[in-house]
Coordinates of C-alpha atoms in Angstrom, one line a residue:
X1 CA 0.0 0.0 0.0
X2 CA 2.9 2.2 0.8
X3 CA 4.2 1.9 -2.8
X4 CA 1.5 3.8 -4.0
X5 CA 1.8 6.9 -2.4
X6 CA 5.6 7.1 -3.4
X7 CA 4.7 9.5 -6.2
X8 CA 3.7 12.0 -3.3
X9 CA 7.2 12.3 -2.2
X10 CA 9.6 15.1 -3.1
X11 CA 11.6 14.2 -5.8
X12 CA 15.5 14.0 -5.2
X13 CA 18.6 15.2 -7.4
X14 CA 19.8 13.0 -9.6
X15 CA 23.2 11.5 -8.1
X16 CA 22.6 13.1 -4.3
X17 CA 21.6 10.4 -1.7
X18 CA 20.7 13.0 1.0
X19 CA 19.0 15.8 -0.8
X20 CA 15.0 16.4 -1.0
X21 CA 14.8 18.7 -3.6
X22 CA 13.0 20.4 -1.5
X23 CA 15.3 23.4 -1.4
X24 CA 17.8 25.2 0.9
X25 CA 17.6 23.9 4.9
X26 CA 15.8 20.2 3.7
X27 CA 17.5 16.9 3.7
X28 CA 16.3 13.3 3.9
X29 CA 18.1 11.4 6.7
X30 CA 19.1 7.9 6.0
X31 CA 16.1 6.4 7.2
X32 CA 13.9 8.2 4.5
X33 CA 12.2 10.9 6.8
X34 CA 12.4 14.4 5.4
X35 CA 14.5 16.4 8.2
X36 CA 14.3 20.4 8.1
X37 CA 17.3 21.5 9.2
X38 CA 16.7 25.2 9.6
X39 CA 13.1 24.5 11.6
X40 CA 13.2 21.5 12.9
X41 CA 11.9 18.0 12.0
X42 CA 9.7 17.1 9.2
X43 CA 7.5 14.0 8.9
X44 CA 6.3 12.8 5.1
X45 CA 4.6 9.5 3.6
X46 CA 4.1 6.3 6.1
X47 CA 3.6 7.1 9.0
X48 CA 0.4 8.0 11.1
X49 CA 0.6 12.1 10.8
X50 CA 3.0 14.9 8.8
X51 CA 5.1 17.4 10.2
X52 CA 5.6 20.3 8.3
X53 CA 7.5 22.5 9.8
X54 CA 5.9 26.5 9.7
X55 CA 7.6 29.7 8.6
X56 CA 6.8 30.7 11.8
X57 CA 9.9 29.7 14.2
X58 CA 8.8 26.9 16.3
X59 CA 6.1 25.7 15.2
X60 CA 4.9 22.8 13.2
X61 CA 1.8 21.6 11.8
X62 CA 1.0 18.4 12.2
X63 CA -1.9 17.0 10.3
X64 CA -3.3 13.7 9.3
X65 CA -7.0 12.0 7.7
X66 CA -8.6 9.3 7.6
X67 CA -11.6 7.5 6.1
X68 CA -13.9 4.1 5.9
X69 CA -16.8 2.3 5.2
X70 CA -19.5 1.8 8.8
X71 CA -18.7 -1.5 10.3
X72 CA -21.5 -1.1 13.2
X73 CA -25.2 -1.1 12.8
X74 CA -25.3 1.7 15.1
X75 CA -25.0 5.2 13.4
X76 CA -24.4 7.1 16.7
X77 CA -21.3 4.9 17.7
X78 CA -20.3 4.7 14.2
X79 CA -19.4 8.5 14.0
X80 CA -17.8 8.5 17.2
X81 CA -15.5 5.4 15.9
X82 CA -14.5 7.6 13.2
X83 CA -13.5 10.4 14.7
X84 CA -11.7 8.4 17.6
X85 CA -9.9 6.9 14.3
X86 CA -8.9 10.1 12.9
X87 CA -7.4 11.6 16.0
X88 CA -5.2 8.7 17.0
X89 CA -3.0 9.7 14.5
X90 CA -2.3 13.1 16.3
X91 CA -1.9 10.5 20.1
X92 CA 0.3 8.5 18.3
X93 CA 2.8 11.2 18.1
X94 CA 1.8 12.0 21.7
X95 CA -0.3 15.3 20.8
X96 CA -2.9 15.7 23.3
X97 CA -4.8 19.1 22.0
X98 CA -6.6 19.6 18.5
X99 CA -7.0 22.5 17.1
X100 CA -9.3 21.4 14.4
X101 CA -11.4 19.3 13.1
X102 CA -13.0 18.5 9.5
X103 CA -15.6 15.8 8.7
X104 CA -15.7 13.8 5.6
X105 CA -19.1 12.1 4.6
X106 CA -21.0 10.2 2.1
X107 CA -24.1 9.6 1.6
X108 CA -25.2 6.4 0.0
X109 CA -27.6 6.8 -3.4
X110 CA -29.3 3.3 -2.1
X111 CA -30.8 5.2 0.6
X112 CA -34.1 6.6 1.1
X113 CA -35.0 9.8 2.3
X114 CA -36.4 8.4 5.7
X115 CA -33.3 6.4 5.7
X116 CA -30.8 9.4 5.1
X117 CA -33.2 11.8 7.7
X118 CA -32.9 8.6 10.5
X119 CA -28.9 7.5 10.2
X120 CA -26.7 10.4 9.0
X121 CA -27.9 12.8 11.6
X122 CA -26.7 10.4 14.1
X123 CA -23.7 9.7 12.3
X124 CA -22.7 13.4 12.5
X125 CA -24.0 13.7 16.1
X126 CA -21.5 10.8 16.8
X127 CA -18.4 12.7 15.2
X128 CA -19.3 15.7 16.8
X129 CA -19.6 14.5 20.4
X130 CA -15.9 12.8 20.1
X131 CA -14.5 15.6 19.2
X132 CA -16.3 17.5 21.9
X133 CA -14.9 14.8 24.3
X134 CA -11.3 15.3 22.7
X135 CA -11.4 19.6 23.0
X136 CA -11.9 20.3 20.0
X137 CA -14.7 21.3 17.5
X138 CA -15.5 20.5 13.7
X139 CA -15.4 23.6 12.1
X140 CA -16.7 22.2 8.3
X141 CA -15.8 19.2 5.9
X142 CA -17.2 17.7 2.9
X143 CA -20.3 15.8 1.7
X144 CA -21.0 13.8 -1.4
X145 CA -23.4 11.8 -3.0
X146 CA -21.8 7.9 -3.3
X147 CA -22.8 4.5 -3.8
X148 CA -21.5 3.7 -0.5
X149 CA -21.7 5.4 3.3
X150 CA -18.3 6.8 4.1
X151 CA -17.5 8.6 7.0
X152 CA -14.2 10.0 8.1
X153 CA -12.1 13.5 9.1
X154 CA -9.0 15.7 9.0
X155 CA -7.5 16.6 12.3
X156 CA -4.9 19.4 12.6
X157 CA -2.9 20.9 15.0
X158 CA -0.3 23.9 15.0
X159 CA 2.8 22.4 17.7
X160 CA 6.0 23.2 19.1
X161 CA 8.5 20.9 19.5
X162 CA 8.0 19.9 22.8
X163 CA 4.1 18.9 22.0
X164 CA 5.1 15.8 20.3
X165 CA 6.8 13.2 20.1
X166 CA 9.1 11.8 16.8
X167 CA 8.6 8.0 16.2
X168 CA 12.2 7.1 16.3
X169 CA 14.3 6.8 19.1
X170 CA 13.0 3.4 20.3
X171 CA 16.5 1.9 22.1
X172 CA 17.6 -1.9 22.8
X173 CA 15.9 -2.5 25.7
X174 CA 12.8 -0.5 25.9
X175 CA 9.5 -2.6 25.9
X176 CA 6.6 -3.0 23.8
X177 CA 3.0 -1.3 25.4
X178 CA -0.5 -1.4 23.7
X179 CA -3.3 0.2 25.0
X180 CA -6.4 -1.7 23.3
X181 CA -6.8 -5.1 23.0
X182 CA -7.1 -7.0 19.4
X183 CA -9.8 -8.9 17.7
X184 CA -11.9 -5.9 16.5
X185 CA -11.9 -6.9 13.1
X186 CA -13.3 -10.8 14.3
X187 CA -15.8 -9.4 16.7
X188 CA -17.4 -7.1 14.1
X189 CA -17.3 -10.4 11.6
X190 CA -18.6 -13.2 14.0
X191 CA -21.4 -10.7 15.0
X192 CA -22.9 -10.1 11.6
X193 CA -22.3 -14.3 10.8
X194 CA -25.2 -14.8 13.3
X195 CA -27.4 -14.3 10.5
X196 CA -25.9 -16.1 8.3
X197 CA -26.2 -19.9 9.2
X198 CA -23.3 -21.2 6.8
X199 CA -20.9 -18.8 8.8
X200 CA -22.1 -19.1 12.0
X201 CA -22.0 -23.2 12.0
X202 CA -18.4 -22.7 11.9
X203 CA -18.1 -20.9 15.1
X204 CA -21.3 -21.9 17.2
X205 CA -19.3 -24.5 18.8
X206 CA -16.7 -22.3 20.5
X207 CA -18.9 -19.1 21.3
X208 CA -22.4 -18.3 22.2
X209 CA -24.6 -16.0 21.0
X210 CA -24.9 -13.9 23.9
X211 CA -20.7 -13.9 24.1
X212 CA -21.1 -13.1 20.0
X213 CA -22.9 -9.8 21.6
X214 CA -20.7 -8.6 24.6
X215 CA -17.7 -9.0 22.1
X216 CA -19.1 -7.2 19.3
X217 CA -20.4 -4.4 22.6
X218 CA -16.5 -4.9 23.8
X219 CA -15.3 -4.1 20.2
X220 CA -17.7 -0.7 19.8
X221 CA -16.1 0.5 23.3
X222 CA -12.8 -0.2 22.5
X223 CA -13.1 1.5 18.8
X224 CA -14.8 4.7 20.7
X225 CA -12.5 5.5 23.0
X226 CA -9.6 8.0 22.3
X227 CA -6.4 7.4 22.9
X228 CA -5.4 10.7 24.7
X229 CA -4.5 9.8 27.8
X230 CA -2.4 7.3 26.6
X231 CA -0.7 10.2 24.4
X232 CA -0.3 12.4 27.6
X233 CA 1.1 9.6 29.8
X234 CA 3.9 9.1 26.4
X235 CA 5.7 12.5 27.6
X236 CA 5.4 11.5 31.4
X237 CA 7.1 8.4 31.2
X238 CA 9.7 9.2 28.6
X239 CA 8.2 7.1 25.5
X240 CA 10.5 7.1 22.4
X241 CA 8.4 5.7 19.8
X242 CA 4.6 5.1 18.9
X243 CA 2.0 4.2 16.5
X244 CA -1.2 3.4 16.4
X245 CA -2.8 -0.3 15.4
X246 CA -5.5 0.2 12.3
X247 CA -5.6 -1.5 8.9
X248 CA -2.5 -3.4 8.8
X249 CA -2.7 -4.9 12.2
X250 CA -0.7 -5.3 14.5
X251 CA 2.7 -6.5 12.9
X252 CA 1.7 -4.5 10.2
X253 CA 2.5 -1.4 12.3
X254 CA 5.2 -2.5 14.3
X255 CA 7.4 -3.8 11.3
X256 CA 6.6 0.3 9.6
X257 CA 7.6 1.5 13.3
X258 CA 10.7 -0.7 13.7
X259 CA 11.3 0.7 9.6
X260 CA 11.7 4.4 11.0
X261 CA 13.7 4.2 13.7
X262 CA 17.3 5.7 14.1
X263 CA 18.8 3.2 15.7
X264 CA 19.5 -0.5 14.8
X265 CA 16.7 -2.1 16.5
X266 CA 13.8 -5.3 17.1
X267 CA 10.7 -5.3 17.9
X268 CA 9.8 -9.0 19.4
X269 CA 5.9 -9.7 20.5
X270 CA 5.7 -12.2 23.5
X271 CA 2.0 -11.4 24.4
X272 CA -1.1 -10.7 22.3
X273 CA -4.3 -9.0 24.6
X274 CA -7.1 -10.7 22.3
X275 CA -11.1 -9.6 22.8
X276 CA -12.4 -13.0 24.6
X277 CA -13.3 -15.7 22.7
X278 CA -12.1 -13.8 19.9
X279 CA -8.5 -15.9 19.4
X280 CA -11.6 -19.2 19.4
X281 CA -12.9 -18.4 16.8
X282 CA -9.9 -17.7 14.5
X283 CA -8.6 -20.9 15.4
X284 CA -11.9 -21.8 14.7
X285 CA -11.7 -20.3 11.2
X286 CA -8.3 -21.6 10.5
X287 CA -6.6 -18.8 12.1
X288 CA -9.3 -16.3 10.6
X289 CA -8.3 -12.9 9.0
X290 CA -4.7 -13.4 10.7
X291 CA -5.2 -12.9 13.8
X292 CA -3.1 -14.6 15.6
X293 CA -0.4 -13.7 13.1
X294 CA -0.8 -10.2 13.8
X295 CA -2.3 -9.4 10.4
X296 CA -6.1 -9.1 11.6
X297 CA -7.2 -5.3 10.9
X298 CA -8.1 -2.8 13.6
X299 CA -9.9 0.0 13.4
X300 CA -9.3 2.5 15.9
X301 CA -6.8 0.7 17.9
X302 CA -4.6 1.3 20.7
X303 CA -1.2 2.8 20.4
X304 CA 1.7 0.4 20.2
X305 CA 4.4 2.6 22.8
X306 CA 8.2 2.1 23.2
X307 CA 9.1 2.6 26.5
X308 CA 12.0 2.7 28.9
X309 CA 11.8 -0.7 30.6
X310 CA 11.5 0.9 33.7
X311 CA 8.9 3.2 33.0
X312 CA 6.4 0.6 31.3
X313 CA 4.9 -1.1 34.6
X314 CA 4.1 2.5 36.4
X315 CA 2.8 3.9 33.0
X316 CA 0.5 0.8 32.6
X317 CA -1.0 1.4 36.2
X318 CA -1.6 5.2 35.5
X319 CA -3.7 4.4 32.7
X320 CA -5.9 2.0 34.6
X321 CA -6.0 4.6 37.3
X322 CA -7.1 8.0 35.0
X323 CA -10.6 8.3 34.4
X324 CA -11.4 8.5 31.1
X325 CA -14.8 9.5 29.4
X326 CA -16.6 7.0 26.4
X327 CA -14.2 8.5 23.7
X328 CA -11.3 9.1 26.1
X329 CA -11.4 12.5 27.3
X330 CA -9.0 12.5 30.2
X331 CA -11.1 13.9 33.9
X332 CA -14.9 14.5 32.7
X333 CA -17.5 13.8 34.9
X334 CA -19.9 10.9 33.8
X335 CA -16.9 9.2 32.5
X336 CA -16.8 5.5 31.4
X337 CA -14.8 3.8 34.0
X338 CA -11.9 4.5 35.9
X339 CA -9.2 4.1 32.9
X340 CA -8.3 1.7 30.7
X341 CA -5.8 -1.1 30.5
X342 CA -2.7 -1.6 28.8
X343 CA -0.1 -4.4 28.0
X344 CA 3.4 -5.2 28.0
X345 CA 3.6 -7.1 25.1
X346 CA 7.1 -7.4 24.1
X347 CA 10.2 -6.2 23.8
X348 CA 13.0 -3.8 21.9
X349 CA 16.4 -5.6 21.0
X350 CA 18.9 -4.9 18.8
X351 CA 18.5 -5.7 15.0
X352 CA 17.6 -4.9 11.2
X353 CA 14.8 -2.7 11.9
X354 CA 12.1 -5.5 11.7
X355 CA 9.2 -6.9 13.4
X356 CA 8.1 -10.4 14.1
X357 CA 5.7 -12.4 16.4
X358 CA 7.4 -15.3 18.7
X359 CA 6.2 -18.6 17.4
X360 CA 3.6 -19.3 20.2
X361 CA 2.5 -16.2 21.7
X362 CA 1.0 -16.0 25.0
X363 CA -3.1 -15.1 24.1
X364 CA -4.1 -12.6 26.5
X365 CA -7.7 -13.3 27.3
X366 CA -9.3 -9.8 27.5
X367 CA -13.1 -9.8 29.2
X368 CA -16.0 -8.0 28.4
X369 CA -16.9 -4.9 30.4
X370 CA -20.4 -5.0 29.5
X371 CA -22.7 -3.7 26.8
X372 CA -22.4 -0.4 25.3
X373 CA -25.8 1.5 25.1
X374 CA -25.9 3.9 22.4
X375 CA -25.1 7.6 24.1
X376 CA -28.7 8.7 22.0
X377 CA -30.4 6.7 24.7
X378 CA -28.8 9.0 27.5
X379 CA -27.1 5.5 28.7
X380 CA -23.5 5.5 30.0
X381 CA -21.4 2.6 30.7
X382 CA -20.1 2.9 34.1
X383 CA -18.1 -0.8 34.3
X384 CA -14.5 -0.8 35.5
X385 CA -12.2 -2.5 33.3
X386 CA -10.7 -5.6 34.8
X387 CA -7.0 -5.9 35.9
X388 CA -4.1 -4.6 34.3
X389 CA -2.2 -7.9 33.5
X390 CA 1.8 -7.2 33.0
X391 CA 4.1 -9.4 31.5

């Protein structure tokens, strides 16, 4: 996928390894990320947001989108999945604030009016209370006509250099944090097989129907909640490196992480915190969309954190401890819980700048917290999430 936005990089000189083309004061370091000399670091193609350093002295502008297709039948939660989405992008580099906020929507041609009057309204109500949560505001955006519903954002933010943080300076010996457990992509599957008999015979002798439902209510939490205070607690306990887990799960993102870093480094994954039931019924499936290879999509996922070894047990236990709202606003009132957990997973060692999964990971159970009822119903879910487990 990466290959095909190539064409949106600067071109270089012919016969000059470290030049942009960019002009005076830009070079590309060996790693492939563009570097501004004169203002400071600049951030291009692959990874979660860009950097673009201002004319302004000390500031940057960092500024990412995203987009997809509804994966939930609820409209409400579906908007606030997608904005969640867009700004991890901004936590992954550890930026807490967002200035603004832009929302991208189509509107499918197969619907009818009453259809359109009943689901986008919620869809937009959705988007606009995450951002709410996050503090910020959607300020405009664009809507189409389309064969298909799409919903989806731009999330900007004018920085200075000490508001985020560069994802590269993972060192041997950090470990490996995520802050959402995986199986998203599964839970979302296995709960629209239970009308389909032919897919749900597969499954239906490792899950039941009711467990089919508090996953696929697990999954809509998890997707809904930001990832901000995990981006705040990144600058308290020194975190060198982070993305966030989306589309090409979770080796997927590692292996582009480990690809950016400065120095000659590992990542290893020992432990995988899997939805319950979820890692069933891809072994079920014949290891089913790749989970427990890593490759199983998320959307809206946790972020995947390099941290000083030291630092990873207390930062673990600050994020169970913060009380967090539905989408993750860090000290509301009427919040969801008292925090959220978070994993040691693995660890950083010295290496080619690669990736992998140990042969036999250890499958992290991760239980339901109850069902989510949709915030239009002027329900909140007040359940504690269970035990941080540390590895």
């Amino acid at each position: 996928m990466l290959k095909l936005l190539q064409g949106l990089e600067p071109d270089r000189p012919p016969g000059e390894d470290g030049g942009s083309g960019t002009g005076v004061g830009d070079e590309t370091n060996e790693f492939g990320q563009l570097v501004s000399v004169a203002h400071g670091p600049r951030l291009g193609i692959g990874m979660d947001s860009c950097v673009i350093p201002l004319r302004h002295g000390g500031l940057s502008l960092v500024q990412t989108t995203d987009f997809f297709y509804p994966l939930v039948e609820d409209p409400y939660m579906m908007g606030r999945i997608a904005c969640a989405n867009v700004l991890s992008d901004l936590y992954a580099m550890g930026i807490t604030e967002c200035d603004n906020m832009l929302m991208l929507l189509s509107v499918s041609q197969k619907m009818n009016e009453k259809e359109r009057d009943q689901v986008i309204p919620l869809m937009m109500k959705g988007f606009r209370d995450a951002a709410e949560e996050a503090g910020t505001s959607v300020t405009g955006g664009q809507t189409v006509v389309n064969p298909w519903i799409i919903i989806g954002g731009v999330a900007s933010v004018v920085c200075q250099p000490n508001d985020f943080i560069m994802p590269d300076s993972a060192v041997p010996g950090d470990v490996l944090v995520l802050t959402k457990p995986l199986g998203t992509q599964v839970a979302v599957n296995a709960h629209q097989w239970l009308d389909i008999p032919e897919k749900w015979n597969k499954i239906k002798l490792v899950i039941s129907r009711e467990e089919v439902e508090q996953a696929y209510q697990e999954a809509m939490l998890n997707m809904a909640t930001l990832n901000r205070t995990a981006a705040a607690l990144m600058h308290k306990f020194n975190a060198h490196a982070a993305t966030d887990i989306t589309g090409f799960g979770i080796i997927g993102h590692a292996r582009n992480l480990a690809q950016q870093q400065k120095n000659d480094v590992a990542f290893v994954i020992h432990n995988l915190p899997i939805i319950s039931k979820m890692a069933a019924i891809s072994k079920a499936g014949g290891n089913l969309f790749g989970l427990l290879h890593g490759t199983s999509s998320e959307t809206s996922g946790g972020l995947l954190i390099c941290l000083p070894r030291e630092q990873a047990a207390r930062f673990c236990a600050e994020m169970k401890s913060s009380r967090v709202g539905l989408s993750g606003a860090v000290g509301q009132d009427g919040g969801a819980g008292d925090g959220q957990q978070a994993w040691i997973i693995g660890i950083v060692e010295k290496g080619n700048r690669c990736a992998r999964i140990i042969d036999k990971p250890r499958i992290i159970e991760v239980p339901y917290r109850g069902s989510v009822v949709s915030a239009q119903e002027g329900s909140n879910n007040n359940a504690s999430p269970p035990e941080v487990q540390l590895t």
